[in-house]
């Protein structure tokens, strides 16, 4: 079993590489010194500084609002699009729709951001809407690129779905809309939830697209973090990162435990 | 009264949806058309039209004012004139900066993808072959960074590699001089590998977990050494996973902005960063638009065609 020694060491080093920077960031968030890399004693003062920083709190609130609304729009439109692509086998423009919805997945963020900004500027010049840029334009931009991810998640669930339930409901005289809301929607609900969470996370994480389409006074959390980090290391960003990592860890651990309970053999879809 | 009503069981189900349907049908719109139209209109307005606008503005030139580019259409004494400038595209070819940035982005993305594969493959293999109770934990350890903020992970890495960072403090314990890692191309490679490693491991894992262990045993029983078994069985069978994972790393890496901006030096030329600087630092919107269109033609469209070919191949395999 010499080969498995090699594999074990390689995998251990790989996980160490993934986690060492995160762990050191968490440890130094409790450092007293403002020099982020020299340990000088335990302190939670950076957490206090974080909660007293109106710029970070305001940006966090804006980001949460954007992510909530954008994820919701993305799930509604993405589900409609997935239903159209999976259930309506033939319609004019199907290939076009499939290609267009998949394109944001391979589009570099800088192009998505630039193109939407130029659109908003041109529209403002022609129609007078949107007047200026801010919350609304960031939501539109995020909903557009997140929608592609929702379509992928919902599409794979719809493809696996047993058609006989829907057919039975149709045979019993239910209208297609009724079938969708009473049968299809409850069955694909888990996919909608994972799609929404994915969209929410992607929106909260986006720096590049938001930088293009936001206006003065509407900086999202990643934009504030980026401008702080660009100037050097700042200990309150360490504290903020630790809080975010804490939430993500709780969420992922809870999701893994729930999935293990419902499907003991297969931890992932 | 109520006792009389119960004779009419079962109670009528809500008729809201069929009512909505009838109302729409009366106007001549079918539910099906509406389902298709909603996402199609959204994508047209906020995805296709913007790309057309970018193309239009790439044919103008920078001017001072709002908006900071010359108009495409001008109205002079009743005649509408269309003015197109090709200067931006000519500059892309003649100015060494742009050509070098495109080539360098492709080089950095390619090399990082190969390194990510070399690190991710053994990890995915170990997770795929691990006993059930271990597999869940290891998989969770890969998914966790996947959901954690990308920007914060790049930041964590920069704290790790900087002049007085953890690595150099560790080296100092052995009396080794501090290494200069930040603001170099090396840091950009490490950054891409670090942030995209989970994207490589997950598709590789889904592929390797399905690998039939009896094939490996048969190969070993027939006297093949582990390396031979790997090269002639495991590697060919995991090709779809390798391709999927590599695409997930290469595509975002080539247009990357955050990693070269935070970890790279002033000399780290990558096309995403060049576009950003044209737009934000030089406020040359037409030039940035031309860079975007060139990127679309050189990078995005080939990648989309490649993916389509890959999907078609997979569908064919599944059908046979």
Coordinates of C-alpha atoms in Angstrom, one line a residue:
Chain A
X1 CA 0.0 0.0 0.0
X2 CA 2.8 2.4 -0.7
X3 CA 0.7 4.4 -3.2
X4 CA -1.9 5.2 -0.6
X5 CA 0.8 6.9 1.6
X6 CA 1.6 9.2 -1.3
X7 CA -2.1 10.0 -1.8
X8 CA -2.7 10.6 1.9
X9 CA 0.2 13.0 2.2
X10 CA -0.8 14.8 -1.0
X11 CA -4.4 15.2 0.2
X12 CA -3.4 16.4 3.6
X13 CA -1.1 19.0 2.2
X14 CA -3.9 20.1 -0.1
X15 CA -6.3 20.6 2.7
X16 CA -3.6 22.4 4.7
X17 CA -3.2 24.8 1.8
X18 CA -7.0 25.4 1.6
X19 CA -7.3 26.1 5.3
X20 CA -4.0 27.6 6.7
X21 CA -4.7 31.1 5.3
X22 CA -8.3 31.1 6.6
X23 CA -7.3 29.8 10.1
X24 CA -4.5 32.4 10.4
X25 CA -7.0 35.1 9.4
X26 CA -9.5 34.0 12.1
X27 CA -6.7 33.8 14.7
X28 CA -5.4 37.3 13.9
X29 CA -8.8 38.8 14.1
X30 CA -8.5 38.3 17.9
X31 CA -5.1 40.0 18.0
X32 CA -4.6 43.1 20.1
X33 CA -2.1 44.8 17.9
X34 CA -3.1 46.7 14.9
X35 CA -0.2 45.0 13.1
X36 CA -2.2 42.2 11.7
X37 CA 0.6 39.7 11.6
X38 CA 2.3 40.2 15.0
X39 CA 0.6 38.5 17.9
X40 CA 0.4 40.7 21.0
X41 CA -2.4 39.3 23.1
X42 CA -6.0 38.3 22.9
X43 CA -8.6 41.0 22.3
X44 CA -12.0 41.5 20.8
X45 CA -11.6 45.2 20.2
X46 CA -11.7 44.8 16.3
X47 CA -15.2 43.4 16.6
X48 CA -16.2 46.4 18.6
X49 CA -14.6 48.7 16.0
X50 CA -16.5 46.9 13.3
X51 CA -19.9 47.4 15.0
X52 CA -19.1 51.1 15.4
X53 CA -18.2 51.6 11.7
X54 CA -21.2 53.1 10.0
X55 CA -19.6 52.7 6.5
X56 CA -19.3 48.9 6.9
X57 CA -22.7 48.5 8.6
X58 CA -24.4 50.5 5.9
X59 CA -22.7 48.6 3.1
X60 CA -23.6 45.3 4.7
X61 CA -27.2 46.3 4.9
X62 CA -27.2 47.4 1.3
X63 CA -25.6 44.1 0.2
X64 CA -28.2 42.1 2.1
X65 CA -31.1 44.0 0.5
X66 CA -29.6 43.6 -3.0
X67 CA -28.9 39.9 -2.5
X68 CA -32.4 39.2 -1.1
X69 CA -34.3 40.9 -4.0
X70 CA -31.9 39.8 -6.7
X71 CA -32.0 36.2 -5.6
X72 CA -35.8 36.2 -5.5
X73 CA -36.1 37.7 -9.0
X74 CA -33.4 35.2 -10.2
X75 CA -35.4 32.3 -8.8
X76 CA -38.7 33.3 -10.3
X77 CA -37.3 34.0 -13.8
X78 CA -34.8 31.1 -13.7
X79 CA -37.6 28.7 -12.8
X80 CA -39.8 29.9 -15.6
X81 CA -36.8 29.6 -18.0
X82 CA -36.0 26.1 -16.8
X83 CA -39.7 25.0 -17.2
X84 CA -39.7 26.4 -20.7
X85 CA -36.5 24.6 -21.7
X86 CA -37.3 21.3 -20.1
X87 CA -41.1 21.0 -20.5
X88 CA -41.8 22.8 -23.8
X89 CA -39.7 20.6 -26.1
X90 CA -40.2 22.7 -29.2
X91 CA -40.8 26.4 -29.6
X92 CA -39.4 29.1 -31.8
X93 CA -36.2 30.5 -30.3
X94 CA -35.6 27.6 -27.9
X95 CA -31.9 27.2 -29.0
X96 CA -31.4 30.9 -28.7
X97 CA -32.9 31.0 -25.2
X98 CA -30.8 28.1 -24.1
X99 CA -27.6 29.7 -25.4
X100 CA -28.5 33.1 -23.9
X101 CA -29.3 31.9 -20.5
X102 CA -26.1 29.8 -20.3
X103 CA -23.8 32.6 -21.6
X104 CA -23.5 34.6 -18.3
X105 CA -21.9 31.4 -16.8
X106 CA -18.8 31.9 -19.1
X107 CA -19.0 35.7 -19.4
X108 CA -16.1 37.4 -17.5
X109 CA -17.5 39.7 -14.8
X110 CA -15.7 42.8 -16.3
X111 CA -17.7 42.4 -19.5
X112 CA -21.1 41.8 -17.7
X113 CA -20.5 44.9 -15.5
X114 CA -19.3 47.1 -18.3
X115 CA -22.1 46.1 -20.7
X116 CA -24.8 46.7 -18.1
X117 CA -23.4 50.1 -17.1
X118 CA -23.2 51.2 -20.7
X119 CA -26.9 50.1 -21.2
X120 CA -28.0 52.0 -18.1
X121 CA -26.2 55.1 -19.3
X122 CA -27.7 54.8 -22.8
X123 CA -31.2 54.1 -21.4
X124 CA -30.9 57.1 -19.1
X125 CA -30.0 59.3 -22.1
X126 CA -32.9 58.0 -24.2
X127 CA -35.8 57.2 -21.8
X128 CA -34.6 59.1 -18.6
X129 CA -34.7 55.7 -16.7
X130 CA -33.0 54.5 -14.6
X131 CA -32.3 58.0 -13.2
X132 CA -28.8 57.6 -11.8
X133 CA -27.4 54.3 -10.5
X134 CA -27.7 52.6 -7.2
X135 CA -29.7 49.9 -5.4
X136 CA -32.0 49.3 -8.4
X137 CA -29.3 48.9 -11.1
X138 CA -27.2 46.6 -8.8
X139 CA -30.3 44.4 -8.3
X140 CA -31.0 44.2 -12.0
X141 CA -27.4 43.3 -12.7
X142 CA -27.2 40.6 -10.0
X143 CA -30.6 39.1 -10.9
X144 CA -29.4 38.7 -14.5
X145 CA -26.2 36.8 -13.8
X146 CA -27.6 34.8 -10.9
X147 CA -30.5 33.6 -13.0
X148 CA -28.2 31.5 -15.1
X149 CA -27.1 29.5 -12.0
X150 CA -30.7 29.1 -10.9
X151 CA -31.6 27.7 -14.3
X152 CA -28.8 25.1 -14.1
X153 CA -29.9 23.9 -10.6
X154 CA -33.7 23.8 -11.4
X155 CA -33.2 22.3 -14.9
X156 CA -31.3 19.3 -13.5
X157 CA -34.1 18.7 -11.0
X158 CA -36.9 19.0 -13.6
X159 CA -35.1 16.6 -15.9
X160 CA -35.0 14.0 -13.2
X161 CA -38.6 14.5 -12.3
X162 CA -41.1 11.7 -12.8
X163 CA -43.6 12.8 -15.4
X164 CA -46.3 10.4 -14.4
X165 CA -47.4 12.5 -11.5
X166 CA -48.0 15.5 -13.7
X167 CA -49.7 13.4 -16.3
X168 CA -52.0 11.9 -13.7
X169 CA -53.0 15.4 -12.6
X170 CA -53.7 16.4 -16.2
X171 CA -55.8 13.3 -16.8
X172 CA -57.9 14.2 -13.8
X173 CA -58.6 17.5 -15.5
X174 CA -56.2 19.9 -13.8
X175 CA -55.2 22.9 -15.9
X176 CA -51.4 23.2 -16.6
X177 CA -51.1 26.2 -14.3
X178 CA -52.8 24.2 -11.5
X179 CA -50.6 21.2 -12.1
X180 CA -47.5 23.4 -11.9
X181 CA -48.5 25.0 -8.6
X182 CA -50.0 21.8 -6.9
X183 CA -47.6 19.1 -8.2
X184 CA -44.4 20.4 -9.9
X185 CA -43.6 23.3 -7.6
X186 CA -43.7 21.3 -4.3
X187 CA -41.5 18.6 -5.8
X188 CA -38.9 21.0 -7.2
X189 CA -39.0 23.2 -4.1
X190 CA -35.6 21.9 -2.7
X191 CA -34.0 22.9 -6.0
X192 CA -35.5 26.4 -5.7
X193 CA -34.2 26.7 -2.2
X194 CA -30.6 25.7 -3.2
X195 CA -30.9 28.0 -6.3
X196 CA -32.0 30.9 -4.1
X197 CA -29.1 30.3 -1.6
X198 CA -26.6 30.0 -4.5
X199 CA -27.9 33.3 -6.0
X200 CA -27.9 35.0 -2.6
X201 CA -24.3 34.0 -2.0
X202 CA -23.1 35.0 -5.5
X203 CA -24.8 38.4 -5.1
X204 CA -23.2 39.0 -1.7
X205 CA -19.8 38.0 -3.1
X206 CA -19.8 40.1 -6.2
X207 CA -17.3 43.0 -6.4
X208 CA -16.7 43.6 -10.1
X209 CA -20.2 43.9 -11.5
X210 CA -21.4 46.0 -8.6
X211 CA -18.4 48.3 -9.0
X212 CA -19.5 49.1 -12.5
X213 CA -23.2 49.6 -12.0
X214 CA -23.4 51.2 -8.6
X215 CA -23.5 54.9 -8.1
X216 CA -22.1 57.4 -5.6
X217 CA -23.2 56.6 -2.1
X218 CA -24.3 53.0 -2.9
X219 CA -21.2 50.9 -2.1
X220 CA -21.8 47.2 -1.5
X221 CA -19.9 45.3 1.3
X222 CA -17.4 43.8 -1.2
X223 CA -16.7 47.3 -2.6
X224 CA -15.9 48.7 0.9
X225 CA -13.8 45.6 1.7
X226 CA -11.9 46.0 -1.5
X227 CA -11.1 49.6 -1.0
X228 CA -9.9 48.9 2.5
X229 CA -7.8 45.9 1.6
X230 CA -6.2 47.7 -1.4
X231 CA -4.7 50.2 1.0
X232 CA -3.2 47.4 3.1
X233 CA -4.3 45.0 5.8
X234 CA -6.9 46.2 8.2
X235 CA -7.7 44.3 11.4
X236 CA -11.5 45.1 11.3
X237 CA -11.7 43.3 7.9
X238 CA -10.3 40.3 9.7
X239 CA -13.0 40.5 12.3
X240 CA -15.7 40.9 9.5
X241 CA -14.2 37.9 7.6
X242 CA -14.4 35.8 10.8
X243 CA -18.0 36.6 11.3
X244 CA -18.9 35.8 7.7
X245 CA -16.9 32.6 7.8
X246 CA -18.7 31.6 11.0
X247 CA -22.1 32.0 9.4
X248 CA -21.0 30.1 6.3
X249 CA -19.6 27.3 8.4
X250 CA -22.8 27.0 10.4
X251 CA -24.9 26.9 7.2
X252 CA -22.8 24.3 5.5
X253 CA -22.6 22.1 8.6
X254 CA -26.3 22.3 9.1
X255 CA -27.0 21.5 5.4
X256 CA -24.6 18.5 5.5
X257 CA -26.3 17.2 8.7
X258 CA -29.8 17.6 7.2
X259 CA -28.8 15.9 4.0
X260 CA -27.2 13.1 5.8
X261 CA -30.4 12.5 7.9
X262 CA -32.6 12.5 4.8
X263 CA -30.3 10.5 2.5
X264 CA -27.8 8.5 4.5
X265 CA -25.8 7.1 1.6
X266 CA -25.5 10.1 -0.7
X267 CA -24.3 13.3 1.0
X268 CA -24.5 15.4 -2.2
X269 CA -27.0 15.6 -5.0
Chain B
X1 CA -77.8 26.6 6.9
X2 CA -74.4 25.1 7.4
X3 CA -75.8 21.6 7.8
X4 CA -77.5 22.0 4.5
X5 CA -74.3 23.2 2.8
X6 CA -72.3 20.1 3.9
X7 CA -74.4 18.1 1.4
X8 CA -72.4 19.6 -1.4
X9 CA -69.2 17.9 -0.4
X10 CA -66.4 17.8 -1.5
X11 CA -65.8 21.6 -1.1
X12 CA -64.9 23.4 -4.3
X13 CA -61.1 23.9 -4.7
X14 CA -59.9 27.4 -5.3
X15 CA -60.4 28.3 -8.9
X16 CA -57.9 31.3 -8.9
X17 CA -55.4 29.9 -11.3
X18 CA -57.9 28.7 -13.9
X19 CA -59.5 32.1 -13.6
X20 CA -56.2 33.8 -14.4
X21 CA -55.7 31.4 -17.3
X22 CA -59.1 32.2 -18.8
X23 CA -58.5 36.0 -18.4
X24 CA -55.2 35.7 -20.2
X25 CA -56.7 33.4 -22.9
X26 CA -59.4 36.1 -23.5
X27 CA -56.7 38.6 -24.4
X28 CA -55.0 36.0 -26.6
X29 CA -52.0 35.1 -24.5
X30 CA -51.4 31.5 -23.6
X31 CA -49.8 30.5 -20.3
X32 CA -47.0 28.8 -22.2
X33 CA -46.1 32.0 -24.2
X34 CA -46.0 33.9 -20.9
X35 CA -43.6 31.4 -19.3
X36 CA -41.2 31.7 -22.2
X37 CA -41.6 35.4 -22.7
X38 CA -40.8 36.6 -19.1
X39 CA -37.2 35.2 -19.0
X40 CA -36.7 35.8 -22.7
X41 CA -37.6 39.5 -22.5
X42 CA -35.4 40.0 -19.4
X43 CA -32.4 38.3 -21.0
X44 CA -32.9 40.3 -24.2
X45 CA -33.0 43.7 -22.4
X46 CA -30.4 43.0 -19.8
X47 CA -28.0 40.7 -21.6
X48 CA -28.2 40.8 -25.4
X49 CA -29.0 44.5 -25.8
X50 CA -26.1 45.5 -23.5
X51 CA -23.7 43.6 -25.6
X52 CA -24.9 45.4 -28.7
X53 CA -24.5 48.7 -26.8
X54 CA -20.9 47.8 -26.0
X55 CA -20.3 47.1 -29.6
X56 CA -21.8 50.4 -30.6
X57 CA -19.7 52.4 -28.1
X58 CA -16.5 50.5 -29.1
X59 CA -16.9 52.3 -32.4
X60 CA -16.9 55.8 -30.9
X61 CA -14.0 57.8 -29.4
X62 CA -13.5 59.3 -26.0
X63 CA -14.6 62.9 -25.4
X64 CA -15.0 65.1 -22.4
X65 CA -18.6 65.3 -21.3
X66 CA -21.5 63.2 -20.2
X67 CA -21.5 60.5 -21.6
X68 CA -17.8 60.5 -22.2
X69 CA -17.9 59.3 -25.8
X70 CA -18.8 60.7 -29.2
X71 CA -22.4 60.1 -30.4
X72 CA -22.9 57.4 -33.0
X73 CA -25.7 59.3 -34.7
X74 CA -25.6 63.0 -35.3
X75 CA -28.3 65.2 -36.8
X76 CA -26.8 67.9 -39.0
X77 CA -29.4 70.1 -40.8
X78 CA -31.9 67.4 -41.0
X79 CA -29.7 64.6 -42.3
X80 CA -28.8 61.9 -39.8
X81 CA -25.1 60.9 -40.0
X82 CA -23.6 57.8 -38.6
X83 CA -20.0 58.1 -37.5
X84 CA -17.9 55.0 -36.8
X85 CA -14.4 55.0 -35.5
X86 CA -12.1 52.0 -35.8
X87 CA -9.3 53.6 -33.9
X88 CA -9.9 51.5 -30.7
X89 CA -9.6 48.2 -32.6
X90 CA -6.5 49.4 -34.5
X91 CA -4.9 50.3 -31.1
X92 CA -5.7 46.8 -29.8
X93 CA -3.4 45.4 -32.5
X94 CA -0.8 48.0 -32.7
X95 CA -0.3 48.8 -29.0
X96 CA 1.9 46.0 -27.5
X97 CA 0.1 46.4 -24.1
X98 CA -3.1 44.8 -25.3
X99 CA -1.6 41.9 -27.2
X100 CA 0.7 41.1 -24.3
X101 CA -2.2 41.3 -21.8
X102 CA -4.3 38.8 -23.9
X103 CA -1.4 36.4 -24.3
X104 CA -0.4 36.7 -20.6
X105 CA -3.9 36.1 -19.4
X106 CA -4.1 32.9 -21.5
X107 CA -0.7 31.8 -20.2
X108 CA -1.5 32.5 -16.5
X109 CA -5.0 30.9 -16.7
X110 CA -3.6 27.8 -18.5
X111 CA -0.6 27.2 -16.1
X112 CA -2.8 27.8 -13.0
X113 CA -5.4 25.3 -14.4
X114 CA -2.7 22.6 -14.8
X115 CA -1.4 23.2 -11.2
X116 CA -4.9 23.2 -9.8
X117 CA -5.5 19.9 -11.5
X118 CA -2.3 18.4 -10.2
X119 CA -3.2 19.4 -6.6
X120 CA -6.9 18.7 -6.9
X121 CA -6.7 15.3 -8.5
X122 CA -5.2 13.4 -5.5
X123 CA -7.5 15.2 -3.2
X124 CA -10.6 14.3 -5.2
X125 CA -9.3 10.7 -5.5
X126 CA -8.8 10.4 -1.7
X127 CA -12.3 11.8 -1.0
X128 CA -13.9 9.5 -3.6
X129 CA -12.2 6.4 -2.1
X130 CA -12.6 7.3 1.5
X131 CA -14.9 5.3 3.8
X132 CA -18.4 6.8 4.0
X133 CA -18.2 8.6 7.4
X134 CA -14.9 10.3 6.3
X135 CA -16.1 11.2 2.9
X136 CA -18.9 13.4 4.2
X137 CA -16.5 15.4 6.4
X138 CA -13.8 15.8 3.7
X139 CA -16.4 16.8 1.1
X140 CA -17.8 19.4 3.6
X141 CA -14.2 20.7 3.9
X142 CA -14.1 21.3 0.2
X143 CA -17.6 22.9 0.0
X144 CA -17.0 25.3 2.9
X145 CA -14.4 27.5 1.0
X146 CA -16.7 27.2 -2.1
X147 CA -19.4 29.1 -0.2
X148 CA -17.0 31.5 1.6
X149 CA -16.5 34.9 0.1
X150 CA -14.0 34.9 -2.8
X151 CA -12.7 38.3 -2.0
X152 CA -12.1 37.4 1.7
X153 CA -10.2 34.3 0.7
X154 CA -7.9 36.3 -1.6
X155 CA -7.5 38.7 1.3
X156 CA -6.7 35.8 3.7
X157 CA -4.0 34.6 1.3
X158 CA -2.5 38.1 1.0
X159 CA -2.1 38.2 4.8
X160 CA -0.4 34.9 4.6
X161 CA 2.1 35.8 1.9
X162 CA 3.0 39.4 2.7
X163 CA 6.5 40.5 3.8
X164 CA 5.8 40.0 7.5
X165 CA 3.2 37.4 7.0
X166 CA 2.8 33.9 8.5
X167 CA 5.0 32.2 5.9
X168 CA 7.9 34.6 6.4
X169 CA 7.6 34.5 10.2
X170 CA 7.7 30.7 10.0
X171 CA 10.8 30.8 7.8
X172 CA 12.5 33.3 10.2
X173 CA 12.3 30.6 12.9
X174 CA 14.9 28.7 10.8
X175 CA 16.9 31.8 10.1
X176 CA 15.8 32.0 6.5
X177 CA 15.6 35.5 4.9
X178 CA 12.0 36.6 4.2
X179 CA 10.8 35.9 0.7
X180 CA 9.1 38.5 -1.5
X181 CA 5.9 36.9 -2.6
X182 CA 3.3 39.6 -2.8
X183 CA 3.0 41.8 -5.9
X184 CA 4.5 39.2 -8.1
X185 CA 3.2 36.8 -10.8
X186 CA 3.9 34.0 -8.4
X187 CA 1.3 35.4 -6.0
X188 CA -1.2 35.5 -8.9
X189 CA -0.7 31.8 -9.7
X190 CA -1.0 30.9 -6.0
X191 CA -4.1 33.1 -5.8
X192 CA -5.9 31.4 -8.7
X193 CA -5.0 27.9 -7.6
X194 CA -6.1 28.7 -4.0
X195 CA -9.5 30.2 -4.9
X196 CA -10.5 27.9 -7.7
X197 CA -9.3 24.6 -6.1
X198 CA -12.8 23.6 -4.9
X199 CA -14.2 24.1 -8.5
X200 CA -11.6 21.5 -9.7
X201 CA -12.2 19.0 -6.9
X202 CA -16.0 18.9 -7.0
X203 CA -16.5 17.7 -10.6
X204 CA -13.4 15.4 -10.3
X205 CA -14.9 13.9 -7.1
X206 CA -18.4 13.3 -8.8
X207 CA -16.5 11.5 -11.5
X208 CA -14.0 9.5 -9.4
X209 CA -16.6 8.4 -6.8
X210 CA -18.3 6.4 -9.6
X211 CA -15.1 4.6 -10.5
X212 CA -15.6 0.8 -10.4
X213 CA -13.1 -0.5 -7.8
X214 CA -13.2 -4.0 -9.3
X215 CA -11.5 -2.7 -12.4
X216 CA -8.5 -1.5 -10.3
X217 CA -8.4 -4.9 -8.5
X218 CA -8.5 -6.8 -11.8
X219 CA -5.7 -4.7 -13.1
X220 CA -3.6 -5.3 -9.9
X221 CA -4.4 -9.1 -10.0
X222 CA -3.1 -9.2 -13.6
X223 CA 0.2 -7.9 -12.3
X224 CA -0.1 -4.2 -13.3
X225 CA 1.8 -1.8 -11.1
X226 CA -0.2 1.0 -9.5
X227 CA 1.3 3.6 -11.9
X228 CA 0.3 1.5 -14.9
X229 CA -3.2 0.9 -13.5
X230 CA -3.6 4.6 -12.9
X231 CA -2.4 5.6 -16.4
X232 CA -4.4 2.9 -18.3
X233 CA -7.7 2.8 -16.2
X234 CA -8.2 5.6 -13.7
X235 CA -7.0 8.5 -15.8
X236 CA -8.9 7.7 -19.1
X237 CA -12.1 7.0 -17.1
X238 CA -11.8 10.3 -15.2
X239 CA -11.3 12.4 -18.4
X240 CA -14.8 13.9 -18.3
X241 CA -14.2 15.1 -14.7
X242 CA -10.8 16.5 -15.7
X243 CA -12.3 18.5 -18.6
X244 CA -15.2 19.8 -16.5
X245 CA -13.0 20.9 -13.7
X246 CA -10.4 22.5 -15.9
X247 CA -13.1 24.5 -17.7
X248 CA -14.5 25.7 -14.4
X249 CA -11.0 27.0 -13.4
X250 CA -9.7 28.3 -16.8
X251 CA -12.8 30.3 -17.8
X252 CA -13.1 32.6 -14.8
X253 CA -9.3 32.8 -14.4
X254 CA -8.7 34.2 -17.9
X255 CA -10.9 37.3 -17.2
X256 CA -9.9 37.6 -13.6
X257 CA -9.6 41.1 -12.0
X258 CA -9.6 40.7 -8.3
X259 CA -6.6 38.4 -8.0
X260 CA -4.1 40.3 -10.2
X261 CA -5.4 43.6 -8.6
X262 CA -4.8 42.5 -5.0
X263 CA -1.9 40.0 -5.3
X264 CA -0.2 40.9 -8.6
X265 CA 2.4 43.6 -9.1
X266 CA 2.2 46.6 -11.4
X267 CA 3.7 44.4 -14.2
X268 CA 1.1 41.6 -13.9
X269 CA -0.7 42.2 -17.2
X270 CA -4.1 40.5 -17.3
X271 CA -6.9 41.5 -19.7
X272 CA -9.6 41.9 -17.0
X273 CA -7.4 44.4 -15.2
X274 CA -6.5 46.3 -18.4
X275 CA -10.3 46.7 -19.1
X276 CA -10.9 47.8 -15.5
X277 CA -8.1 50.4 -15.7
X278 CA -9.2 51.7 -19.1
X279 CA -12.6 52.3 -17.6
X280 CA -12.0 53.5 -14.1
X281 CA -8.5 55.0 -14.3
X282 CA -8.5 56.4 -17.8
X283 CA -12.3 56.8 -18.2
X284 CA -11.8 55.7 -21.8
X285 CA -15.2 54.0 -22.2
X286 CA -14.9 53.3 -25.9
X287 CA -11.5 51.7 -25.5
X288 CA -12.8 49.5 -22.6
X289 CA -15.7 48.5 -24.8
X290 CA -13.3 47.5 -27.6
X291 CA -11.3 45.4 -25.2
X292 CA -14.5 43.7 -24.1
X293 CA -15.6 42.9 -27.6
X294 CA -12.2 41.5 -28.5
X295 CA -12.3 39.4 -25.3
X296 CA -15.7 38.2 -26.3
X297 CA -14.5 37.1 -29.8
X298 CA -11.2 35.7 -28.7
X299 CA -12.1 34.0 -25.4
X300 CA -15.8 33.7 -24.7
X301 CA -17.2 32.5 -28.0
X302 CA -14.5 29.7 -28.5
X303 CA -15.2 28.6 -24.9
X304 CA -19.0 28.4 -25.6
X305 CA -18.4 26.5 -28.8
X306 CA -16.1 24.1 -26.9
X307 CA -18.7 23.5 -24.2
X308 CA -21.4 22.8 -26.8
X309 CA -19.1 20.3 -28.5
X310 CA -18.5 18.7 -25.1
X311 CA -22.2 18.6 -24.2
X312 CA -23.0 17.0 -27.6
X313 CA -20.3 14.4 -27.0
X314 CA -21.6 13.6 -23.6
X315 CA -25.2 13.3 -24.8
X316 CA -24.0 10.9 -27.6
X317 CA -22.2 8.8 -25.0
X318 CA -25.2 8.6 -22.8
X319 CA -27.5 7.7 -25.8
X320 CA -25.3 4.8 -26.9

